[in-house]
Every structure is written in structure tokens, then in C-alpha cells.
Amino acid sequence: YEFPARDSQPAVKLTWYDGNQTPKEVAGERVPGSGVMFVGSEGKLFSGYSNYRLFPQEKFADFKAPEQTIPASIGHHAEWIKACKDGSPTTCNFDYSGALT
């Protein structure tokens, strides 16, 4: 799916992979079985639930990650149960959700 350009923002292409399909951008690389990948003009960012990898790795060898400001998740299932029991907020709640297409 391609989101059209708007205002000063260019169009954005979204591709969904599921099952055993592997994006050609990570062919031959060892990546987690689930996550999201952003492909840019200068590299790629693959992010799982609690980790990330930058490609090509040699280009980003000196990259220093910013200080973590959002607490690590205890897992979305555990967060959901905790929220049901005590009303605490989750790190991935529905307050800021929207349709992908």
C-alpha cells in the first residue's frame, strides 16, 4: 500500500510480510521472527519488541543509542492483564491507534 504525499511529506510505501516470507532487504541476515523494518535512503532499521538492528551494520558500528526514556514493557499480554486488574496504563494502549490503510 502506498500512502500518498501530503503537505511537505513524501509518499510512504507500506509492505506487510507474514508467515515465512522474508523481505529481500534482510536476505542472509539473522533477524528476529517478528518486528518492523524501516527502509531509508541511507540504511535500514529493524526493530523487534525490545531490540533493534541497523543495516548495514558496518555503516552504523559507531552508533550510540539515545538514553531510554520510556520504561521497558513487561509484555503486552502481561500489561493488559495488569491494566484490567489495577487500571494502570499500558505502554501500547489504544489512545493513539489508527488504521494502517
Tab-separated table of C-alpha atoms in Angstrom:
chain	number	residue	atom	x	y	z
A	1	TYR	CA	0.000	0.000	0.000
A	2	GLU	CA	1.268	3.499	-0.704
A	3	PHE	CA	0.214	6.409	1.455
A	4	PRO	CA	0.017	9.490	-0.770
A	5	ALA	CA	2.242	12.509	-0.291
A	6	ARG	CA	0.720	15.279	1.804
A	7	ASP	CA	1.832	18.784	2.629
A	8	SER	CA	5.640	18.671	2.623
A	9	GLN	CA	5.791	14.913	3.322
A	10	PRO	CA	6.621	12.462	0.508
A	11	ALA	CA	4.592	9.333	-0.235
A	12	VAL	CA	5.255	6.338	2.042
A	13	LYS	CA	5.127	2.734	0.864
A	14	LEU	CA	3.952	0.102	3.388
A	15	THR	CA	4.595	-3.591	2.732
A	16	TRP	CA	3.274	-6.310	5.055
A	17	TYR	CA	5.048	-9.668	5.367
A	18	ASP	CA	3.592	-12.585	7.267
A	19	GLY	CA	4.469	-16.217	7.808
A	20	ASN	CA	7.734	-17.492	6.345
A	21	GLN	CA	8.159	-14.675	3.844
A	22	THR	CA	11.378	-12.711	4.318
A	23	PRO	CA	11.845	-9.197	2.976
A	24	LYS	CA	14.635	-9.079	0.398
A	25	GLU	CA	16.214	-6.211	2.365
A	26	VAL	CA	17.312	-8.635	5.114
A	27	ALA	CA	18.095	-11.680	2.971
A	28	GLY	CA	21.031	-13.508	4.520
A	29	GLU	CA	20.811	-11.537	7.792
A	30	ARG	CA	19.758	-13.069	11.088
A	31	VAL	CA	16.749	-11.108	12.340
A	32	PRO	CA	14.012	-11.903	14.884
A	33	GLY	CA	10.858	-13.618	13.656
A	34	SER	CA	8.693	-10.561	14.228
A	35	GLY	CA	9.095	-6.829	14.236
A	36	VAL	CA	9.048	-3.814	11.965
A	37	MET	CA	11.579	-2.636	9.418
A	38	PHE	CA	12.059	0.892	8.128
A	39	VAL	CA	13.947	1.203	4.847
A	40	GLY	CA	15.510	4.589	4.181
A	41	SER	CA	17.847	6.064	1.614
A	42	GLU	CA	20.903	5.552	3.858
A	43	GLY	CA	20.117	2.335	5.701
A	44	LYS	CA	17.555	0.116	7.363
A	45	LEU	CA	16.260	-0.135	10.929
A	46	PHE	CA	14.832	-3.448	12.126
A	47	SER	CA	13.056	-3.294	15.467
A	48	GLY	CA	11.602	-6.141	17.487
A	49	TYR	CA	9.783	-5.751	20.791
A	50	SER	CA	12.820	-4.814	22.859
A	51	ASN	CA	15.745	-4.552	20.477
A	52	TYR	CA	16.840	-3.013	17.206
A	53	ARG	CA	19.424	-3.568	14.486
A	54	LEU	CA	20.762	-1.106	11.962
A	55	PHE	CA	21.850	-2.216	8.482
A	56	PRO	CA	24.373	-2.176	7.007
A	57	GLN	CA	25.959	-2.976	10.356
A	58	GLU	CA	29.409	-1.715	9.377
A	59	LYS	CA	27.991	1.714	8.499
A	60	PHE	CA	26.367	2.073	11.919
A	61	ALA	CA	29.092	0.415	14.038
A	62	ASP	CA	29.716	3.660	15.965
A	63	PHE	CA	26.034	4.485	16.504
A	64	LYS	CA	25.205	5.407	20.093
A	65	ALA	CA	21.578	4.867	21.061
A	66	PRO	CA	19.803	7.707	22.891
A	67	GLU	CA	19.053	7.304	26.569
A	68	GLN	CA	15.904	5.244	27.161
A	69	THR	CA	13.031	7.462	28.320
A	70	ILE	CA	10.082	5.068	28.046
A	71	PRO	CA	10.034	2.163	30.533
A	72	ALA	CA	10.543	-1.297	29.041
A	73	SER	CA	7.351	-3.283	28.557
A	74	ILE	CA	6.667	-6.355	30.682
A	75	GLY	CA	4.949	-7.773	27.575
A	76	HIS	CA	1.667	-6.739	26.011
A	77	HIS	CA	-0.291	-9.678	27.472
A	78	ALA	CA	1.023	-9.014	30.990
A	79	GLU	CA	0.397	-5.264	30.614
A	80	TRP	CA	-3.185	-5.902	29.504
A	81	ILE	CA	-3.886	-8.161	32.493
A	82	LYS	CA	-2.262	-5.678	34.894
A	83	ALA	CA	-4.320	-2.822	33.412
A	84	CYS	CA	-7.522	-4.853	33.829
A	85	LYS	CA	-6.689	-5.617	37.453
A	86	ASP	CA	-5.437	-2.250	38.686
A	87	GLY	CA	-6.238	0.318	35.984
A	88	SER	CA	-2.593	1.123	35.277
A	89	PRO	CA	-1.764	2.430	31.790
A	90	THR	CA	-0.090	0.246	29.194
A	91	THR	CA	2.844	1.288	27.033
A	92	CYS	CA	0.932	0.419	23.858
A	93	ASN	CA	-2.640	1.424	24.554
A	94	PHE	CA	-5.442	2.289	22.149
A	95	ASP	CA	-5.419	6.018	22.936
A	96	TYR	CA	-3.214	6.625	19.924
A	97	SER	CA	-4.163	3.986	17.379
A	98	GLY	CA	-5.332	4.249	13.821
A	99	ALA	CA	-5.974	2.335	10.643
A	100	LEU	CA	-2.934	1.276	8.603
A	101	THR	CA	-4.678	1.520	5.252
